[in-house]
mmCIF file of C-alpha atoms and ligand atoms in Angstrom:
data_model
loop_
_atom_site.group_PDB
_atom_site.id
_atom_site.type_symbol
_atom_site.label_atom_id
_atom_site.label_comp_id
_atom_site.label_asym_id
_atom_site.label_seq_id
_atom_site.Cartn_x
_atom_site.Cartn_y
_atom_site.Cartn_z
ATOM 1 C CA MET G 235 6.770 15.963 8.453
ATOM 2 C CA ALA G 236 3.992 13.508 8.041
ATOM 3 C CA LYS G 237 5.887 10.087 7.502
ATOM 4 C CA ARG G 238 5.576 8.291 3.906
ATOM 5 C CA VAL G 239 3.683 5.506 3.039
ATOM 6 C CA PHE G 240 3.953 3.445 0.120
ATOM 7 C CA SER G 241 1.492 0.900 -0.883
ATOM 8 C CA GLY G 242 1.642 -1.071 -4.143
ATOM 9 C CA PHE G 243 -1.401 -3.047 -5.563
ATOM 10 C CA ARG G 244 -1.481 -5.281 -8.528
ATOM 11 C CA PRO G 245 -3.707 -3.822 -11.818
ATOM 12 C CA THR G 246 -6.088 -6.390 -11.119
ATOM 13 C CA GLY G 247 -9.058 -4.232 -13.253
ATOM 14 C CA LYS G 248 -12.366 -2.901 -11.585
ATOM 15 C CA GLN G 249 -12.442 -3.641 -7.670
ATOM 16 C CA HIS G 250 -14.690 -6.137 -6.037
ATOM 17 C CA ILE G 251 -16.339 -5.331 -2.434
ATOM 18 C CA GLY G 252 -13.500 -7.996 -0.830
ATOM 19 C CA ASN G 253 -10.477 -5.131 -2.035
ATOM 20 C CA TYR G 254 -12.191 -2.780 -1.168
ATOM 21 C CA LEU G 255 -13.157 -3.131 2.435
ATOM 22 C CA GLY G 256 -9.952 -4.842 2.884
ATOM 23 C CA ALA G 257 -7.426 -2.718 1.635
ATOM 24 C CA VAL G 258 -8.732 0.900 -0.377
ATOM 25 C CA ARG G 259 -11.335 2.332 2.667
ATOM 26 C CA ASN G 260 -7.669 1.773 4.584
ATOM 27 C CA TRP G 261 -5.841 3.772 2.129
ATOM 28 C CA VAL G 262 -8.363 6.202 2.041
ATOM 29 C CA SER G 263 -8.139 7.133 5.802
ATOM 30 C CA LEU G 264 -3.963 7.021 5.662
ATOM 31 C CA GLN G 265 -3.954 10.383 2.943
ATOM 32 C CA ASP G 266 -5.191 12.251 6.200
ATOM 33 C CA GLU G 267 -2.220 11.667 8.368
ATOM 34 C CA TYR G 268 0.389 10.219 5.902
ATOM 35 C CA ASP G 269 2.700 11.245 3.343
ATOM 36 C CA CYS G 270 1.217 8.638 0.868
ATOM 37 C CA VAL G 271 2.550 6.943 -1.951
ATOM 38 C CA TYR G 272 -0.179 4.320 -3.999
ATOM 39 C CA CYS G 273 1.341 2.290 -6.878
ATOM 40 C CA VAL G 274 -0.229 0.216 -9.523
ATOM 41 C CA VAL G 275 2.749 -2.425 -9.643
ATOM 42 C CA ASP G 276 2.525 -3.647 -13.072
ATOM 43 C CA ILE G 277 6.342 -4.709 -13.865
ATOM 44 C CA HIS G 278 4.902 -7.245 -10.852
ATOM 45 C CA ALA G 279 1.834 -8.476 -12.761
ATOM 46 C CA LEU G 280 4.098 -9.332 -15.448
ATOM 47 C CA THR G 281 5.855 -12.473 -13.190
ATOM 48 C CA THR G 282 2.481 -13.892 -13.481
ATOM 49 C CA LEU G 283 0.105 -12.847 -16.442
ATOM 50 C CA GLU G 284 -0.044 -14.811 -19.276
ATOM 51 C CA SER G 285 -1.312 -12.501 -21.814
ATOM 52 C CA THR G 286 -1.115 -7.844 -21.528
ATOM 53 C CA GLU G 287 -3.865 -7.789 -23.966
ATOM 54 C CA MET G 288 -5.970 -6.637 -20.804
ATOM 55 C CA LEU G 289 -3.122 -4.851 -18.814
ATOM 56 C CA ARG G 290 -3.392 -0.977 -19.702
ATOM 57 C CA GLU G 291 -7.969 -2.047 -19.157
ATOM 58 C CA ASP G 292 -7.120 -3.306 -15.961
ATOM 59 C CA ILE G 293 -4.561 0.108 -14.753
ATOM 60 C CA TYR G 294 -7.520 2.282 -16.222
ATOM 61 C CA GLU G 295 -10.332 0.518 -14.558
ATOM 62 C CA MET G 296 -8.191 0.007 -10.639
ATOM 63 C CA VAL G 297 -7.378 3.723 -10.513
ATOM 64 C CA LEU G 298 -10.737 4.448 -11.065
ATOM 65 C CA ASP G 299 -11.761 2.745 -8.318
ATOM 66 C CA TRP G 300 -9.052 3.801 -6.495
ATOM 67 C CA LEU G 301 -10.511 7.537 -7.080
ATOM 68 C CA ALA G 302 -13.712 6.925 -7.181
ATOM 69 C CA ALA G 303 -12.986 5.393 -3.546
ATOM 70 C CA GLY G 304 -11.500 8.321 -2.086
ATOM 71 C CA ILE G 305 -7.760 8.364 -3.293
ATOM 72 C CA ASP G 306 -6.902 12.080 -3.576
ATOM 73 C CA PRO G 307 -4.589 12.558 -6.328
ATOM 74 C CA GLN G 308 -3.794 15.942 -4.426
ATOM 75 C CA LYS G 309 -3.042 14.322 -1.798
ATOM 76 C CA SER G 310 -1.500 11.117 -2.513
ATOM 77 C CA ILE G 311 0.973 10.194 -5.296
ATOM 78 C CA VAL G 312 -1.078 7.864 -7.615
ATOM 79 C CA PHE G 313 1.380 6.172 -10.281
ATOM 80 C CA ALA G 314 1.993 3.041 -12.250
ATOM 81 C CA GLN G 315 5.482 1.289 -11.475
ATOM 82 C CA SER G 316 6.449 1.715 -15.294
ATOM 83 C CA HIS G 317 6.280 5.321 -15.155
ATOM 84 C CA VAL G 318 9.351 5.556 -13.190
ATOM 85 C CA PRO G 319 12.235 3.809 -14.671
ATOM 86 C CA GLN G 320 14.388 4.539 -11.735
ATOM 87 C CA VAL G 321 13.152 1.721 -9.745
ATOM 88 C CA MET G 322 14.644 -1.066 -12.105
ATOM 89 C CA GLU G 323 17.992 0.651 -11.571
ATOM 90 C CA LEU G 324 17.293 0.585 -8.037
ATOM 91 C CA HIS G 325 16.294 -3.675 -8.722
ATOM 92 C CA THR G 326 20.163 -3.671 -10.452
ATOM 93 C CA LEU G 327 21.702 -2.181 -8.092
ATOM 94 C CA PHE G 328 19.980 -4.088 -4.500
ATOM 95 C CA SER G 329 20.162 -7.447 -6.567
ATOM 96 C CA MET G 330 24.416 -7.137 -6.046
ATOM 97 C CA VAL G 331 23.577 -6.413 -2.563
ATOM 98 C CA THR G 332 20.475 -9.590 -1.677
ATOM 99 C CA PRO G 333 22.203 -13.373 -1.235
ATOM 100 C CA LEU G 334 20.045 -15.237 -3.364
ATOM 101 C CA SER G 335 19.701 -17.711 -0.946
ATOM 102 C CA TRP G 336 17.997 -15.061 0.613
ATOM 103 C CA LEU G 337 15.512 -15.699 -2.166
ATOM 104 C CA LEU G 338 15.477 -19.244 -2.879
ATOM 105 C CA ARG G 339 13.782 -19.451 0.750
ATOM 106 C CA VAL G 340 10.834 -17.124 0.373
ATOM 107 C CA PRO G 341 7.648 -19.263 0.618
ATOM 108 C CA THR G 342 5.649 -16.994 -1.668
ATOM 109 C CA PHE G 343 8.488 -18.127 -4.269
ATOM 110 C CA LYS G 344 8.020 -22.116 -3.706
ATOM 111 C CA GLU G 345 4.225 -21.562 -4.215
ATOM 112 C CA LYS G 346 4.451 -19.681 -7.764
ATOM 113 C CA VAL G 347 6.797 -22.685 -8.980
ATOM 114 C CA LYS G 348 4.764 -25.253 -8.012
ATOM 115 C CA MET G 349 1.409 -23.209 -9.830
ATOM 116 C CA GLN G 350 3.807 -22.061 -12.625
ATOM 117 C CA PRO G 351 5.968 -24.729 -13.488
ATOM 118 C CA HIS G 352 6.126 -24.142 -17.548
ATOM 119 C CA ASN G 353 6.885 -19.676 -16.422
ATOM 120 C CA VAL G 354 9.502 -19.636 -12.950
ATOM 121 C CA ASN G 355 10.867 -16.213 -14.539
ATOM 122 C CA TYR G 356 14.081 -14.476 -12.982
ATOM 123 C CA GLY G 357 11.212 -11.892 -12.074
ATOM 124 C CA LEU G 358 9.675 -14.745 -9.686
ATOM 125 C CA VAL G 359 13.091 -15.249 -7.501
ATOM 126 C CA GLY G 360 13.513 -11.348 -8.006
ATOM 127 C CA TYR G 361 10.236 -10.201 -7.341
ATOM 128 C CA PRO G 362 11.178 -9.630 -3.093
ATOM 129 C CA VAL G 363 14.194 -7.077 -4.749
ATOM 130 C CA LEU G 364 11.739 -5.268 -6.522
ATOM 131 C CA MET G 365 9.668 -4.795 -4.002
ATOM 132 C CA THR G 366 11.918 -3.333 -1.902
ATOM 133 C CA ALA G 367 13.428 -1.427 -4.452
ATOM 134 C CA ASP G 368 9.868 0.030 -5.158
ATOM 135 C CA ILE G 369 9.684 1.082 -1.163
ATOM 136 C CA ALA G 370 13.020 2.218 -0.763
ATOM 137 C CA LEU G 371 13.339 4.604 -4.308
ATOM 138 C CA TYR G 372 10.595 6.381 -2.054
ATOM 139 C CA LYS G 373 11.953 6.154 1.166
ATOM 140 C CA GLY G 374 8.936 4.529 2.192
ATOM 141 C CA GLU G 375 8.670 4.537 6.154
ATOM 142 C CA VAL G 376 5.327 2.768 6.316
ATOM 143 C CA VAL G 377 3.751 -0.191 4.369
ATOM 144 C CA PRO G 378 0.407 -1.234 5.515
ATOM 145 C CA VAL G 379 0.268 -5.110 5.457
ATOM 146 C CA GLY G 380 -1.381 -7.911 6.774
ATOM 147 C CA GLU G 381 0.333 -10.070 9.102
ATOM 148 C CA ASP G 382 0.929 -12.830 6.046
ATOM 149 C CA GLN G 383 2.616 -10.016 4.376
ATOM 150 C CA LEU G 384 5.107 -9.674 7.150
ATOM 151 C CA PRO G 385 7.900 -11.874 5.890
ATOM 152 C CA HIS G 386 8.040 -9.774 2.668
ATOM 153 C CA LEU G 387 8.501 -6.876 4.575
ATOM 154 C CA GLU G 388 10.999 -8.369 7.114
ATOM 155 C CA LEU G 389 12.861 -9.107 3.931
ATOM 156 C CA ALA G 390 12.848 -5.668 2.546
ATOM 157 C CA ARG G 391 14.356 -4.521 5.513
ATOM 158 C CA GLU G 392 16.856 -7.260 5.465
ATOM 159 C CA ILE G 393 18.007 -5.259 2.077
ATOM 160 C CA VAL G 394 17.867 -1.693 3.142
ATOM 161 C CA ARG G 395 19.463 -3.048 5.860
ATOM 162 C CA ARG G 396 22.112 -4.727 4.130
ATOM 163 C CA PHE G 397 22.848 -2.140 1.363
ATOM 164 C CA ASN G 398 23.327 0.958 4.448
ATOM 165 C CA SER G 399 25.487 -1.074 6.352
ATOM 166 C CA LEU G 400 27.872 -1.223 2.991
ATOM 167 C CA TYR G 401 27.808 1.699 1.603
ATOM 168 C CA GLY G 402 26.152 3.801 4.378
ATOM 169 C CA PHE G 403 22.889 5.460 5.319
ATOM 170 C CA VAL G 404 20.310 6.115 2.730
ATOM 171 C CA PHE G 405 17.145 4.126 3.290
ATOM 172 C CA PRO G 406 15.088 3.982 6.565
ATOM 173 C CA GLU G 407 13.939 0.110 7.352
ATOM 174 C CA PRO G 408 10.424 0.399 6.418
ATOM 175 C CA GLN G 409 7.753 -0.385 9.179
ATOM 176 C CA ALA G 410 4.756 -2.187 8.986
ATOM 177 C CA LYS G 411 1.348 -0.831 9.551
ATOM 178 C CA LEU G 412 -0.846 -3.919 10.724
ATOM 179 C CA THR G 413 -4.134 -3.324 9.313
ATOM 180 C CA SER G 414 -6.556 -5.640 10.602
ATOM 181 C CA PHE G 415 -7.748 -6.235 7.177
ATOM 182 C CA PRO G 416 -10.860 -8.193 7.363
ATOM 183 C CA LEU G 417 -11.080 -11.238 5.617
ATOM 184 C CA VAL G 418 -13.813 -11.226 2.816
ATOM 185 C CA LEU G 419 -15.136 -14.106 1.651
ATOM 186 C CA GLY G 420 -16.506 -14.512 -1.385
ATOM 187 C CA LEU G 421 -20.452 -15.390 -2.005
ATOM 188 C CA ASP G 422 -18.873 -19.447 -2.322
ATOM 189 C CA GLY G 423 -19.255 -18.712 1.104
ATOM 190 C CA VAL G 424 -15.646 -21.113 1.630
ATOM 191 C CA GLN G 425 -12.576 -18.846 -0.523
ATOM 192 C CA LYS G 426 -11.539 -15.659 -0.184
ATOM 193 C CA MET G 427 -13.776 -13.010 -2.736
ATOM 194 C CA SER G 428 -11.611 -12.905 -5.618
ATOM 195 C CA LYS G 429 -12.059 -12.356 -9.311
ATOM 196 C CA SER G 430 -10.523 -15.844 -10.045
ATOM 197 C CA TYR G 431 -12.810 -17.715 -8.064
ATOM 198 C CA ASN G 432 -16.171 -15.750 -9.868
ATOM 199 C CA ASN G 433 -17.370 -15.458 -6.175
ATOM 200 C CA HIS G 434 -17.135 -11.143 -5.965
ATOM 201 C CA ILE G 435 -18.708 -8.639 -6.312
ATOM 202 C CA GLU G 436 -17.583 -5.147 -8.409
ATOM 203 C CA ILE G 437 -17.749 -1.962 -6.527
ATOM 204 C CA ALA G 438 -19.022 -0.185 -9.734
ATOM 205 C CA ALA G 439 -21.736 -2.548 -9.891
ATOM 206 C CA PRO G 440 -25.121 -1.719 -11.051
ATOM 207 C CA PRO G 441 -27.424 -2.127 -8.737
ATOM 208 C CA GLN G 442 -29.500 -5.045 -10.408
ATOM 209 C CA GLU G 443 -26.383 -6.995 -11.118
ATOM 210 C CA ILE G 444 -25.968 -6.530 -7.316
ATOM 211 C CA LEU G 445 -29.037 -8.308 -6.105
ATOM 212 C CA GLU G 446 -28.390 -10.912 -8.608
ATOM 213 C CA ARG G 447 -25.053 -11.509 -7.421
ATOM 214 C CA VAL G 448 -25.977 -11.539 -3.720
ATOM 215 C CA MET G 449 -29.105 -13.874 -4.823
ATOM 216 C CA THR G 450 -26.481 -17.073 -5.696
ATOM 217 C CA ALA G 451 -24.461 -16.434 -2.539
ATOM 218 C CA VAL G 452 -24.438 -19.592 -0.274
ATOM 219 C CA THR G 453 -25.740 -19.169 3.192
ATOM 220 C CA ASP G 454 -26.394 -21.584 6.342
ATOM 221 C CA PRO G 455 -25.872 -24.910 4.607
ATOM 222 C CA ALA G 456 -27.678 -26.500 7.776
ATOM 223 C CA ARG G 457 -30.275 -23.923 6.951
ATOM 224 C CA ARG G 458 -32.545 -26.144 4.225
ATOM 225 C CA TYR G 459 -36.006 -25.029 4.723
ATOM 226 C CA ARG G 460 -37.637 -21.461 5.366
ATOM 227 C CA SER G 461 -38.853 -22.584 8.924
ATOM 228 C CA ASP G 462 -35.692 -23.791 10.006
ATOM 229 C CA PRO G 463 -33.890 -21.793 12.509
ATOM 230 C CA GLY G 464 -30.681 -20.258 11.157
ATOM 231 C CA HIS G 465 -27.137 -19.668 12.254
ATOM 232 C CA PRO G 466 -25.969 -15.936 11.551
ATOM 233 C CA GLU G 467 -22.772 -16.614 12.874
ATOM 234 C CA VAL G 468 -22.103 -19.256 10.161
ATOM 235 C CA CYS G 469 -23.977 -17.001 7.367
ATOM 236 C CA ASN G 470 -21.754 -15.208 5.304
ATOM 237 C CA ILE G 471 -24.353 -12.892 4.117
ATOM 238 C CA PHE G 472 -24.508 -12.371 7.677
ATOM 239 C CA ARG G 473 -20.720 -11.141 7.532
ATOM 240 C CA LEU G 474 -21.488 -8.812 4.911
ATOM 241 C CA HIS G 475 -24.423 -7.290 6.499
ATOM 242 C CA LYS G 476 -21.706 -6.026 9.441
ATOM 243 C CA PHE G 477 -20.055 -4.098 6.997
ATOM 244 C CA PHE G 478 -22.784 -2.737 4.711
ATOM 245 C CA THR G 479 -25.648 -2.925 7.188
ATOM 246 C CA PRO G 480 -24.691 -2.066 10.492
ATOM 247 C CA GLU G 481 -27.627 -0.907 12.051
ATOM 248 C CA ARG G 482 -29.808 -3.933 11.389
ATOM 249 C CA VAL G 483 -27.635 -6.455 12.165
ATOM 250 C CA ASP G 484 -28.987 -7.751 15.850
ATOM 251 C CA GLY G 485 -32.346 -7.472 14.684
ATOM 252 C CA ILE G 486 -30.972 -9.755 11.084
ATOM 253 C CA ALA G 487 -29.559 -11.905 13.455
ATOM 254 C CA SER G 488 -32.561 -12.403 16.091
ATOM 255 C CA GLU G 489 -34.951 -12.990 13.173
ATOM 256 C CA CYS G 490 -32.335 -15.652 11.960
ATOM 257 C CA ARG G 491 -32.428 -17.442 14.774
ATOM 258 C CA ARG G 492 -35.989 -17.775 15.364
ATOM 259 C CA ALA G 493 -36.822 -18.309 11.349
ATOM 260 C CA GLY G 494 -38.533 -14.611 11.120
ATOM 261 C CA ILE G 495 -36.750 -13.756 8.123
ATOM 262 C CA GLY G 496 -35.784 -16.152 5.031
ATOM 263 C CA CYS G 497 -33.091 -15.793 3.631
ATOM 264 C CA VAL G 498 -34.167 -14.736 0.001
ATOM 265 C CA ASP G 499 -36.123 -11.703 1.998
ATOM 266 C CA CYS G 500 -32.478 -11.557 4.334
ATOM 267 C CA LYS G 501 -30.122 -10.884 0.867
ATOM 268 C CA LYS G 502 -32.631 -8.617 -0.413
ATOM 269 C CA ILE G 503 -32.190 -6.355 2.153
ATOM 270 C CA LEU G 504 -28.496 -6.984 1.996
ATOM 271 C CA ALA G 505 -28.394 -6.408 -1.641
ATOM 272 C CA GLN G 506 -30.598 -2.885 -0.520
ATOM 273 C CA SER G 507 -28.009 -1.822 1.556
ATOM 274 C CA ILE G 508 -24.784 -2.454 -1.000
ATOM 275 C CA GLY G 509 -26.041 -1.400 -3.701
ATOM 276 C CA SER G 510 -27.231 2.302 -1.768
ATOM 277 C CA THR G 511 -23.705 2.905 0.404
ATOM 278 C CA LEU G 512 -22.015 2.247 -3.343
ATOM 279 C CA GLU G 513 -24.489 4.394 -4.705
ATOM 280 C CA PRO G 514 -22.217 7.725 -4.478
ATOM 281 C CA PHE G 515 -19.199 5.880 -5.086
ATOM 282 C CA ARG G 516 -20.724 4.656 -8.760
ATOM 283 C CA GLU G 517 -21.727 8.755 -9.134
ATOM 284 C CA LYS G 518 -18.133 9.765 -9.378
ATOM 285 C CA ARG G 519 -16.407 7.108 -11.080
ATOM 286 C CA ALA G 520 -19.426 7.228 -13.958
ATOM 287 C CA ALA G 521 -18.341 11.403 -13.582
ATOM 288 C CA MET G 522 -14.324 10.711 -13.785
ATOM 289 C CA ALA G 523 -14.751 8.229 -16.301
ATOM 290 C CA ALA G 524 -16.675 11.021 -18.568
ATOM 291 C CA LYS G 525 -13.687 13.036 -18.204
ATOM 292 C CA PRO G 526 -11.283 12.304 -21.503
ATOM 293 C CA ASN G 527 -7.780 11.342 -20.527
ATOM 294 C CA TYR G 528 -8.158 12.007 -16.694
ATOM 295 C CA VAL G 529 -6.925 8.517 -15.545
ATOM 296 C CA ASP G 530 -3.987 9.077 -17.757
ATOM 297 C CA GLU G 531 -3.499 12.800 -16.493
ATOM 298 C CA VAL G 532 -3.706 11.613 -12.469
ATOM 299 C CA LEU G 533 -0.823 8.559 -13.380
ATOM 300 C CA ALA G 534 1.297 11.400 -15.314
ATOM 301 C CA GLU G 535 0.643 13.572 -12.569
ATOM 302 C CA GLY G 536 1.703 11.411 -10.331
ATOM 303 C CA ALA G 537 4.705 10.133 -12.012
ATOM 304 C CA ASN G 538 6.162 13.940 -12.669
ATOM 305 C CA ARG G 539 6.053 13.795 -8.200
ATOM 306 C CA ALA G 540 7.329 10.389 -8.065
ATOM 307 C CA GLU G 541 9.907 10.679 -10.377
ATOM 308 C CA ALA G 542 11.402 13.628 -8.742
ATOM 309 C CA ILE G 543 11.729 11.570 -5.114
ATOM 310 C CA ALA G 544 12.922 8.374 -7.939
ATOM 311 C CA ARG G 545 16.318 10.829 -8.961
ATOM 312 C CA GLU G 546 17.146 12.444 -6.199
ATOM 313 C CA THR G 547 17.507 8.981 -4.711
ATOM 314 C CA ILE G 548 19.177 7.296 -7.188
ATOM 315 C CA GLU G 549 21.696 10.150 -7.317
ATOM 316 C CA GLU G 550 22.365 8.805 -3.752
ATOM 317 C CA VAL G 551 22.607 5.748 -3.911
ATOM 318 C CA LYS G 552 25.445 6.017 -6.905
ATOM 319 C CA GLU G 553 27.047 8.060 -4.900
ATOM 320 C CA LYS G 554 26.987 6.431 -1.970
ATOM 321 C CA MET G 555 28.284 3.316 -4.330
ATOM 322 C CA LYS G 556 31.082 5.456 -5.564
ATOM 323 C CA LEU G 557 30.053 4.792 -8.622
ATOM 324 C CA LEU G 558 31.311 6.712 -11.547
ATOM 325 C CA GLN G 559 29.492 10.365 -12.162
ATOM 326 C CA ARG G 560 28.430 11.003 -15.793
ATOM 327 C CA ALA G 561 30.955 13.960 -16.876
ATOM 328 C CA LYS G 562 29.222 16.843 -17.985
ATOM 329 C CA LEU G 563 30.371 17.919 -21.523
ATOM 330 C CA ALA G 564 30.310 20.894 -22.624
ATOM 331 C CA THR G 565 27.847 22.139 -25.027
ATOM 332 C CA GLN G 566 29.214 23.861 -28.202
HETATM 333 S S1 LIG O 628 -31.136 -15.376 7.538
HETATM 334 FE FE1 LIG O 628 -29.782 -14.097 6.577
HETATM 335 S S2 LIG O 628 -28.213 -14.419 8.498
HETATM 336 FE FE2 LIG O 628 -29.839 -16.475 8.181
HETATM 337 S S3 LIG O 628 -29.113 -17.484 7.341
HETATM 338 FE FE3 LIG O 628 -30.244 -16.699 5.509
HETATM 339 S S4 LIG O 628 -28.700 -15.116 5.115
HETATM 340 FE FE4 LIG O 628 -27.864 -15.944 6.864
#
């Protein structure tokens, strides 16, 4: 049997090429080798959201992007975290075996306290417990992570290890599948690509929008005039060419170095490459978006499949913990 992969993503709305190159593309390829469970972690989002006004729309848009990018709901379970309430149950049960000191030392908790001192809610400190419940509820064995997320996964492993040692084996310890997520810088060439920095290109963007956004990108700061030789190794447009125009990168690098190509033309080539690479994606997305209720149906089907696993796990957990079974009353 294929091992089970679990991965969750906060609902961030339309995905950008940084999301695609850094995560979604990898999820698509994992489907051939693993039994994949992909979850929109909408409850996690509540720990930091100031308003839930856009939450539903963000979920729809993100799931449409996943599906258009190649996440196949026939192969993988695709669902929303809040649709499977057993995760809240397991979160509560795990919270009884997790020492508070483990949670208070988590670096991201300390960062969040600094970032939102007006909203240090319980969910922030319990975040790793809920994350562990997400993975363990489906007996996830493999979790694709970047190196920066390894400490979180180690904490999840400690929690399930502690549960298993206190009550008996239920959960496999999830293993990291280290993925070399390429760091995709935004159009400012400085920060990671992110909607919050407005330095992104949406994967569903039409060609004209791609061109307009690429034209705003920062290039080699030392190349002030068209006649100045460029340094492609420090230029973010060049990095993006490596993903989207791989067959021409050598030529672009040498032309840039001898000032044979200007940045405007170089950007036009990149915009064209991004636009044509993502054209099949845009078409597929538009076709899916035109089907009424398509995303709802995918998520409902995913939740049914996820809940069937979740119910079994919770039964097993309660049995191990010696919680009292609810008596079945005879029907009249
Ligand atoms: S020509 Fe291209 S690679 Fe060279 S600095 Fe300009 S945008 Fe960057």
